[in-house]
Coordinates of C-alpha atoms in Angstrom, one line a residue:
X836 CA 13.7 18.2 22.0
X837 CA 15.8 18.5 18.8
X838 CA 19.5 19.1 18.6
X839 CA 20.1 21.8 15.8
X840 CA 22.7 21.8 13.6
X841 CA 23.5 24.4 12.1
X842 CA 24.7 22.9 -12.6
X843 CA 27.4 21.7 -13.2
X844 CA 29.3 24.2 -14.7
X845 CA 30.5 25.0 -18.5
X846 CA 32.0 28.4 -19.4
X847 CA 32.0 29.9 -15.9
X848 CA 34.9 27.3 -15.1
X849 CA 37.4 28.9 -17.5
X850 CA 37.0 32.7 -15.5
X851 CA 37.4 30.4 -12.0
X852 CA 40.7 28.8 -13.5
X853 CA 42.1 32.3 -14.8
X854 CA 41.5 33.8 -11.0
X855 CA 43.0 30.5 -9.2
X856 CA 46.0 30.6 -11.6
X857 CA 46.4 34.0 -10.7
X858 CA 45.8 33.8 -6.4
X859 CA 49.2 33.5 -5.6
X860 CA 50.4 31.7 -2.3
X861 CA 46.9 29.9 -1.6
X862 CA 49.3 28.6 1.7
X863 CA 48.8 32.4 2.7
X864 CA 45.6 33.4 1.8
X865 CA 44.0 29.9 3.5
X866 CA 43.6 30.8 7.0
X867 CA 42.3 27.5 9.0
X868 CA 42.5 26.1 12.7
X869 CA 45.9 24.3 13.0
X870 CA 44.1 21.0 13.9
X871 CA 40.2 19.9 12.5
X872 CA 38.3 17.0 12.8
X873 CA 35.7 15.4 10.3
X874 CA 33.8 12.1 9.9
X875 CA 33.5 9.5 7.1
X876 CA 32.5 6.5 6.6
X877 CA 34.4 3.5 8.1
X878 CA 38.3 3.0 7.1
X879 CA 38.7 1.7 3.4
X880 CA 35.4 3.9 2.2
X881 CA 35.7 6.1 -0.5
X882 CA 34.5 8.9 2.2
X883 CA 37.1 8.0 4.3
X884 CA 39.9 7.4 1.8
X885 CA 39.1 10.5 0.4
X886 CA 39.0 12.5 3.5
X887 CA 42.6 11.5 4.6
X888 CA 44.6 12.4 1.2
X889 CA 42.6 15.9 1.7
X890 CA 44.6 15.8 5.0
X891 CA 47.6 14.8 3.9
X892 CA 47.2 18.0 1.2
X893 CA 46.3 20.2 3.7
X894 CA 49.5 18.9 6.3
X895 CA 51.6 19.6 3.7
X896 CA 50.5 23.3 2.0
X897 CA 48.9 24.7 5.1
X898 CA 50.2 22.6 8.2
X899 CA 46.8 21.6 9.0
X900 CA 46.8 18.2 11.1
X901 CA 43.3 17.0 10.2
X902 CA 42.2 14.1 12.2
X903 CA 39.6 11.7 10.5
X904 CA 37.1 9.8 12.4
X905 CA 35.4 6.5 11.0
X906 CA 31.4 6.2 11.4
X907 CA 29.7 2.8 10.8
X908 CA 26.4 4.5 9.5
X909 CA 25.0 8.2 8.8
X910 CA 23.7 8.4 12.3
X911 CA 27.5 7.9 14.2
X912 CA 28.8 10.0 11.3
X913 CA 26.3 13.1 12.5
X914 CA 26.3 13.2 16.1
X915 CA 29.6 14.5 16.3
X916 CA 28.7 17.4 14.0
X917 CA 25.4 17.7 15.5
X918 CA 26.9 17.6 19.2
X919 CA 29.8 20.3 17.6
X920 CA 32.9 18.1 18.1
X921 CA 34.0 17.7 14.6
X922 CA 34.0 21.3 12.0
X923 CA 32.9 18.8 9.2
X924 CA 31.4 15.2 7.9
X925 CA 32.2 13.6 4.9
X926 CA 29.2 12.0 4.4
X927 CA 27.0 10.4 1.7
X928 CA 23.0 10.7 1.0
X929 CA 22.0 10.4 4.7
X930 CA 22.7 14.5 4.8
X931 CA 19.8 14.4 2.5
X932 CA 17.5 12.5 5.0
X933 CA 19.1 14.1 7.9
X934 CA 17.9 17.6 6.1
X935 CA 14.5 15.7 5.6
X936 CA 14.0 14.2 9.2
X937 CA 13.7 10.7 7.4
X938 CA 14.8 7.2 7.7
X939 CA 16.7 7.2 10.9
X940 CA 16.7 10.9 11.2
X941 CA 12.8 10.8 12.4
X942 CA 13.6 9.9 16.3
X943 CA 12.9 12.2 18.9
X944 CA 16.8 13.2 19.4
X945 CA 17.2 13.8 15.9
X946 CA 14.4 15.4 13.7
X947 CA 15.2 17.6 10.5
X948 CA 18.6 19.1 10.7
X949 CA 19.7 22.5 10.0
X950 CA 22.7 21.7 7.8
X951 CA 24.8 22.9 4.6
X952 CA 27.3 21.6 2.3
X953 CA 30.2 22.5 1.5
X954 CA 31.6 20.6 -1.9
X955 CA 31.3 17.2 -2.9
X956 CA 33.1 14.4 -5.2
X957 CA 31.1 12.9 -8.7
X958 CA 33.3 10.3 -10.2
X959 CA 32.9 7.9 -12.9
X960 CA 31.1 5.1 -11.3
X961 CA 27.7 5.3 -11.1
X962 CA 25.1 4.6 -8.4
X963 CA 22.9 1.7 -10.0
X964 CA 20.8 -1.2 -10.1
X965 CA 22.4 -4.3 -11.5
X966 CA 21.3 -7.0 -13.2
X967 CA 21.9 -11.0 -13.4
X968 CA 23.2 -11.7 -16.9
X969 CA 21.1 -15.0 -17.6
X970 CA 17.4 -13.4 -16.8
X971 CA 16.5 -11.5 -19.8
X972 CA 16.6 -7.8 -18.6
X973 CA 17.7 -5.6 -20.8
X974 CA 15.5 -2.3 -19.7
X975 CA 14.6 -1.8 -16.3
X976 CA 11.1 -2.6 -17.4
X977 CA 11.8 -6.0 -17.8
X978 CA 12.4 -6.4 -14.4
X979 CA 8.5 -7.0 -14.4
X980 CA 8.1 -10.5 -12.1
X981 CA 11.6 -11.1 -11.5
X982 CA 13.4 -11.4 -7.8
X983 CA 15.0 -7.6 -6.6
X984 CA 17.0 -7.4 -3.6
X985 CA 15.7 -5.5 -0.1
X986 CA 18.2 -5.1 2.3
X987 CA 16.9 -5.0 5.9
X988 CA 17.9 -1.9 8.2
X989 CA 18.3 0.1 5.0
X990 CA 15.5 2.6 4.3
X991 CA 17.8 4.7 1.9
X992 CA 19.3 2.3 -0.2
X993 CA 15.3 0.7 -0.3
X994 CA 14.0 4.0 -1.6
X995 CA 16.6 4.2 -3.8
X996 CA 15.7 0.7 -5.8
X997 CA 12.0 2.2 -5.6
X998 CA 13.3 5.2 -7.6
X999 CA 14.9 3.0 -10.4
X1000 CA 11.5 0.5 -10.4
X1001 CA 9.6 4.4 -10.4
X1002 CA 11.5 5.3 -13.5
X1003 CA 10.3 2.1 -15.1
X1004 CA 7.1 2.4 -13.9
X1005 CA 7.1 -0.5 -12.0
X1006 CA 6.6 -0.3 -8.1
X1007 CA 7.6 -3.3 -5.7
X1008 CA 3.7 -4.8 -5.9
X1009 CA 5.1 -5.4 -9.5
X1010 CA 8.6 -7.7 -8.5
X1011 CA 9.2 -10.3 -6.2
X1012 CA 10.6 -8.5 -3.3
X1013 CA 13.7 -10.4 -1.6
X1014 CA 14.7 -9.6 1.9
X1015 CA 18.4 -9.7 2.7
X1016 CA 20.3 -9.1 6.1
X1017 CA 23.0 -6.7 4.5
X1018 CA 24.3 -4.9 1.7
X1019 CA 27.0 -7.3 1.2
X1020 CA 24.1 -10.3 1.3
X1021 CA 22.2 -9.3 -1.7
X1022 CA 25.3 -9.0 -3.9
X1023 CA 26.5 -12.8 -2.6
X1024 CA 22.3 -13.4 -3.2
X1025 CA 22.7 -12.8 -7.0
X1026 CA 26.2 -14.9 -7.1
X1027 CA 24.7 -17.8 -5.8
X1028 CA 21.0 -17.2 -7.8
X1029 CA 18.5 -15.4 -5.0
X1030 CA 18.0 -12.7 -6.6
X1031 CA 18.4 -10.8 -9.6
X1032 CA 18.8 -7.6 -9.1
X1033 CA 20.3 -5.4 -6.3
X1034 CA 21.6 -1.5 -5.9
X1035 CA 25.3 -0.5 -5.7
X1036 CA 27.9 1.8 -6.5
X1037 CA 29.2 -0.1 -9.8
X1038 CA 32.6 0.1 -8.7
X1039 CA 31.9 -2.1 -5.7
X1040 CA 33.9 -4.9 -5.1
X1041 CA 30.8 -7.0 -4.4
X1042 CA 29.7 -6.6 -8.1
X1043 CA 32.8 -8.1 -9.0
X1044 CA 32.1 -11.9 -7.7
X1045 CA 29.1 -11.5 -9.4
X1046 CA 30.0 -10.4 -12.9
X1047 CA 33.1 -13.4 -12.3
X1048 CA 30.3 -15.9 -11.8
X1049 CA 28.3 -17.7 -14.8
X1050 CA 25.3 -15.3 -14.1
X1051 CA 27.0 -12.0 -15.5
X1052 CA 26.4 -8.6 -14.6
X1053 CA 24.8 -6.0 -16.8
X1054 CA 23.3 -2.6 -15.7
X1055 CA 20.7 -1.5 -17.9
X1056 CA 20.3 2.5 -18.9
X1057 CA 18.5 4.9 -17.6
X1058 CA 18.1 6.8 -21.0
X1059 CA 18.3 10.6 -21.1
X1060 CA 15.7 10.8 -23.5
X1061 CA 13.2 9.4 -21.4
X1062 CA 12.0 12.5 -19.5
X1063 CA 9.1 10.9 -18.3
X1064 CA 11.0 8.4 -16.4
X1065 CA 13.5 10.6 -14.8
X1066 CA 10.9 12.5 -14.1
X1067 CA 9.3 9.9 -12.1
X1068 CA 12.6 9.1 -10.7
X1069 CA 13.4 12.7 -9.5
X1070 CA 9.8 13.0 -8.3
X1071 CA 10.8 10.2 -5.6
X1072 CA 14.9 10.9 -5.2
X1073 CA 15.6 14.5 -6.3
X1074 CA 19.2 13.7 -4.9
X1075 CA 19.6 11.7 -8.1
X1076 CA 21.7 13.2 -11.3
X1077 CA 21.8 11.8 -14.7
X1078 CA 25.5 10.5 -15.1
X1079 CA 27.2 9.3 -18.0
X1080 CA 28.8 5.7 -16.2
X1081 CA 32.3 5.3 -17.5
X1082 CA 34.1 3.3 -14.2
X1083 CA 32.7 0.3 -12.7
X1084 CA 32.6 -3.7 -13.2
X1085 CA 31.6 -4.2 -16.8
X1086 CA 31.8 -1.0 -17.5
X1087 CA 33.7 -0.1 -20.8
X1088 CA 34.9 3.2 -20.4
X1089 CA 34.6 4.3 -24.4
X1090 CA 31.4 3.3 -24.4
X1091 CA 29.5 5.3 -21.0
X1092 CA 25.6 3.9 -19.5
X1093 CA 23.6 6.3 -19.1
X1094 CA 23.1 6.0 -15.9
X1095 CA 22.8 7.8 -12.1
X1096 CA 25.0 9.1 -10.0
X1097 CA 24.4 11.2 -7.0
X1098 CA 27.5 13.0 -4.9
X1099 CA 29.4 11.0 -2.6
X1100 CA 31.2 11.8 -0.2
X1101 CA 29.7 15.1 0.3
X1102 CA 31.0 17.5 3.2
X1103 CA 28.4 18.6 5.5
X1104 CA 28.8 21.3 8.0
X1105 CA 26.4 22.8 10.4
X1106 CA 24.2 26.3 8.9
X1107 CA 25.8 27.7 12.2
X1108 CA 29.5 27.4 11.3
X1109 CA 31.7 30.3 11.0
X1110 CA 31.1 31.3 7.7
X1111 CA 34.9 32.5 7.6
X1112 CA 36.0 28.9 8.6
X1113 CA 33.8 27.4 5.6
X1114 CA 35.2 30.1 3.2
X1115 CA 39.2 28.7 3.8
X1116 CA 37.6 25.0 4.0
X1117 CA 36.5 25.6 0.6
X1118 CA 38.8 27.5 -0.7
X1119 CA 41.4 24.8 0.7
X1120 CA 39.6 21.7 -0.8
X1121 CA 39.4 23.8 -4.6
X1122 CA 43.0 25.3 -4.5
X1123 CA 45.0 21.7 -3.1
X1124 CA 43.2 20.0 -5.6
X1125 CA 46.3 18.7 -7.4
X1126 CA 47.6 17.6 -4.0
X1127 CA 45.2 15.0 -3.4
X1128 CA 43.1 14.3 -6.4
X1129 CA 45.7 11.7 -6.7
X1130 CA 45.7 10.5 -3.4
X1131 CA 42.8 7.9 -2.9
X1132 CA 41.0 6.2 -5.9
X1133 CA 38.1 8.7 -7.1
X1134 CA 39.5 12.1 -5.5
X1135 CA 39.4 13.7 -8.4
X1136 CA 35.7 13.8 -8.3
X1137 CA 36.4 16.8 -6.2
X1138 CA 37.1 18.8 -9.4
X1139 CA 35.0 22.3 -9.6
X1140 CA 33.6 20.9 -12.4
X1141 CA 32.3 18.1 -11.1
X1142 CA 30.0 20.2 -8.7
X1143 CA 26.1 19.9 -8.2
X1144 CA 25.5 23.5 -7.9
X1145 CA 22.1 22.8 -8.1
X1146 CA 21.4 19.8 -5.6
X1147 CA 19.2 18.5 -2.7
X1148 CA 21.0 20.1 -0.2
X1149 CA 21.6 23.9 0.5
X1150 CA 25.2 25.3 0.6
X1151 CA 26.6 27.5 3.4
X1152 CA 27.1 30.6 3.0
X1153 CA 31.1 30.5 3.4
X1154 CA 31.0 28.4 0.8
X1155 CA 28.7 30.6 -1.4
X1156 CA 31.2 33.7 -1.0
X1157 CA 34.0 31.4 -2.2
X1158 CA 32.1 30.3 -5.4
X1159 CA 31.1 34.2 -5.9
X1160 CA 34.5 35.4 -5.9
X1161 CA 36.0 33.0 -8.5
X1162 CA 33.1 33.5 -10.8
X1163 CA 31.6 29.9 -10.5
X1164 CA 28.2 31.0 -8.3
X1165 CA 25.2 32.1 -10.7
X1166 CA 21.6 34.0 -9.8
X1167 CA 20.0 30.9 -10.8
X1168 CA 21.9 28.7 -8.4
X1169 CA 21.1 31.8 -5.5
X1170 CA 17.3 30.9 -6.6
X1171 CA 17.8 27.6 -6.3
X1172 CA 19.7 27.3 -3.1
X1173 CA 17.4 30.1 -1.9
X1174 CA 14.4 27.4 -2.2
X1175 CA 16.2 24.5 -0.6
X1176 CA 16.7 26.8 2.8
X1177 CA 12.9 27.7 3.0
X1178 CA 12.3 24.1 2.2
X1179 CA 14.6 23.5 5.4
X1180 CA 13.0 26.3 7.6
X1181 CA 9.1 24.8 6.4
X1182 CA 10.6 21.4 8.0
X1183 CA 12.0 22.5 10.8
X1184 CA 8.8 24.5 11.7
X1185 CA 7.0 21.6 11.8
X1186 CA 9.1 19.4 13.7
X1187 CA 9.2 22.3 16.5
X1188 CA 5.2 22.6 16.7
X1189 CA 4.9 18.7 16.5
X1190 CA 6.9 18.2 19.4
X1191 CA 5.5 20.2 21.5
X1192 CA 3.2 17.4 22.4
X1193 CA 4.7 14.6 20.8
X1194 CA 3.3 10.8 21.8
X1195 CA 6.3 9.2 23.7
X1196 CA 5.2 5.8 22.1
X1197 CA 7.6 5.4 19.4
X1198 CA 5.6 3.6 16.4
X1199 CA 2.9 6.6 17.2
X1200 CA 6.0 9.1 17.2
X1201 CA 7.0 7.6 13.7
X1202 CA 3.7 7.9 12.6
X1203 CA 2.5 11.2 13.7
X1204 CA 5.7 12.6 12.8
X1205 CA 5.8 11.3 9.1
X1206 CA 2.1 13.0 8.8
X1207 CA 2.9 16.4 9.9
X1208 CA 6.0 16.5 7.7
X1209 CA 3.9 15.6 5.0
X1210 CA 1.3 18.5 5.2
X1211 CA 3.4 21.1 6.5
X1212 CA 5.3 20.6 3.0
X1213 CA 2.4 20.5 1.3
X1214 CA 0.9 23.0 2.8
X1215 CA 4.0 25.5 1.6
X1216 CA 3.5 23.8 -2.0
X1217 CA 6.1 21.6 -1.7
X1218 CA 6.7 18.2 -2.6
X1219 CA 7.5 15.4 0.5
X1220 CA 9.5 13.3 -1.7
X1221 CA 8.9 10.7 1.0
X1222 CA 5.7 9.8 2.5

């Protein structure tokens, strides 16, 4: 029934720099298909922006043509990779659900994928909740009452303002819940005084309109110190990293929020791919670095040191035998990565047995699904994340 698809670092970095100064002709040692394809997001994205100055980099130092397709949503962005047409997406947090067999990803063509990354880009900006100016909030706490955006259609970015009210302690019995039709409609909702608070990447260009306006726009901290609340936050998004916020509307870059960020874009590949193929993708996207970090605003997120070694997602094995060689892959990131596949296989288990007599109504598909993923995790010891 189911289509298969396949730590930030500190000292390590200085032995990987020492071993890429001394490669050589990376142009000779890269060995890749003289024409790939990937996904990202639509044209003008970050994902897809990114993507194409990567493709530019690879034209020029490997003569690589690397054709980019747009994808209006996670789903559109996947099926290419799932169906094996593209070698690679450049995708954002729906790899996460995909991997989970969640929020879009729960259908009876879909169910949890068998997927890997690859790299991915951490810039300055962070992935936040923002606030109106002229309402009082100065901790997320005190959104207590007030009026937070919900986005319709949009499970992820939903869960994700129910991770920032978890941190506070807050859940959305505690605010009054506002339902707009789009991403784009919440922001113009806080301009023109619906709502007070909605989710974005703060270097969106909807934020802007709404610091411009006599509201104001503040994003409040999520301190470091406060273990318990990123504890509760990881508890309900473990794709979520603490990031110091130093780009973004209203952002003073001397003076960083602490804050969230969580990789974006982040290239996906099926567990299946050639592991060679992934090796010289990788190796490609670390050694033409300086060839494209340049080439689309935030690109140089793709730094090796902006890596989450230690993520949501598990990396391939190609990409794994890159990291070993130049120094930057640690036993504890093994262990950790080691985890996330047996997470995958514990989900993918029990997708295969709950299909094998699946209800063909789809709200008692949705329902019976979202219950067997829930105790088959729990069952290994595991935590569902979302239930």
């Amino acid at each position: 029934m189911q289509m298969k698809m396949g730590v930030r670092l500190s000292s390590a970095l200085m032995g990987a720099a020492a071993l890429l100064m001394t490669a050589g002709s990376a142009a000779a040692d890269v060995k890749l298909p003289s024409t790939m394809a990937w996904t990202a997001y639509d044209t003008g994205s970050a994902g897809h922006a990114h993507a194409v100055a990567m493709g530019k980099a690879f034209k020029e130092k490997y003569g690589v043509n690397l054709r980019v397709l747009p994808g209006k949503n996670d789903v559109s962005r996947l099926r290419p990779l799932q169906v094996g047409k593209v070698e690679a997406v450049a995708n954002g947090v729906g790899t996460y659900f995909a991997q989970e067999g969640v929020f879009g990803f729960d259908k009876p063509d879909w169910g949890p994928q068998n997927i890997r990354i690859v790299m991915s880009s951490t810039g300055g900006a962070g992935l936040m909740v923002g606030v109106a100016g002229d309402v009082g909030v100065k901790e997320y706490k005190d959104l207590k009452g007030k009026r937070v955006a919900w986005v319709k259609a949009a499970p992820a970015l939903n869960h994700n303002v129910t991770a920032f009210l978890a941190f506070a302690g807050l859940t959305w019995d505690d605010v009054e819940k506002v339902e707009f039709a789009g991403f784009g409609a919440s922001w113009e909702g806080m301009t023109n005084n619906q709502v007070d608070a909605a989710f974005a990447i703060s270097n969106s260009g909807a934020t802007k309109a709404v610091a411009a306006s006599p509201r104001g726009l503040l994003w409040p901290p999520l301190p470091f110190s406060d273990t318990d609340g990123w504890k509760r936050l990881k508890d309900m998004a473990p794709y979520m990293n603490q990031h110091k916020v130093s780009a973004g509307t209203n952002v003073d870059k001397a003076s960083p929020i602490e804050g969230m960020a969580y990789p974006y874009p982040i290239l996906t590949v099926r567990t299946d791919a050639d592991s060679d193929l992934i090796y010289n993708i990788t190796k490609a996207v670390v050694e033409s670095f300086d060839a494209y970090k340049d080439g689309a605003p935030g690109a140089a997120g793709w730094a090796l040191a902006n890596q989450a070694f230690e993520w949501a997602v598990p990396y391939h094995d190609g990409a794994i035998k890159y990291f070993k060689e130049i120094g930057v892959w640690t036993d504890a990131m093994q262990q950790h990565n080691d985890g996330l596949v047996k997470r995958q296989e514990v989900l993918q288990g029990a997708w295969a047995e709950f299909t094998k007599n699946a209800p063909a109504d789809e709200a008692a598909f949705l329902e019976g699904w979202g219950k067997a993923r829930v105790a088959a995790l729990k069952g290994a010891g595991m935590k569902p994340v979302i239930e």
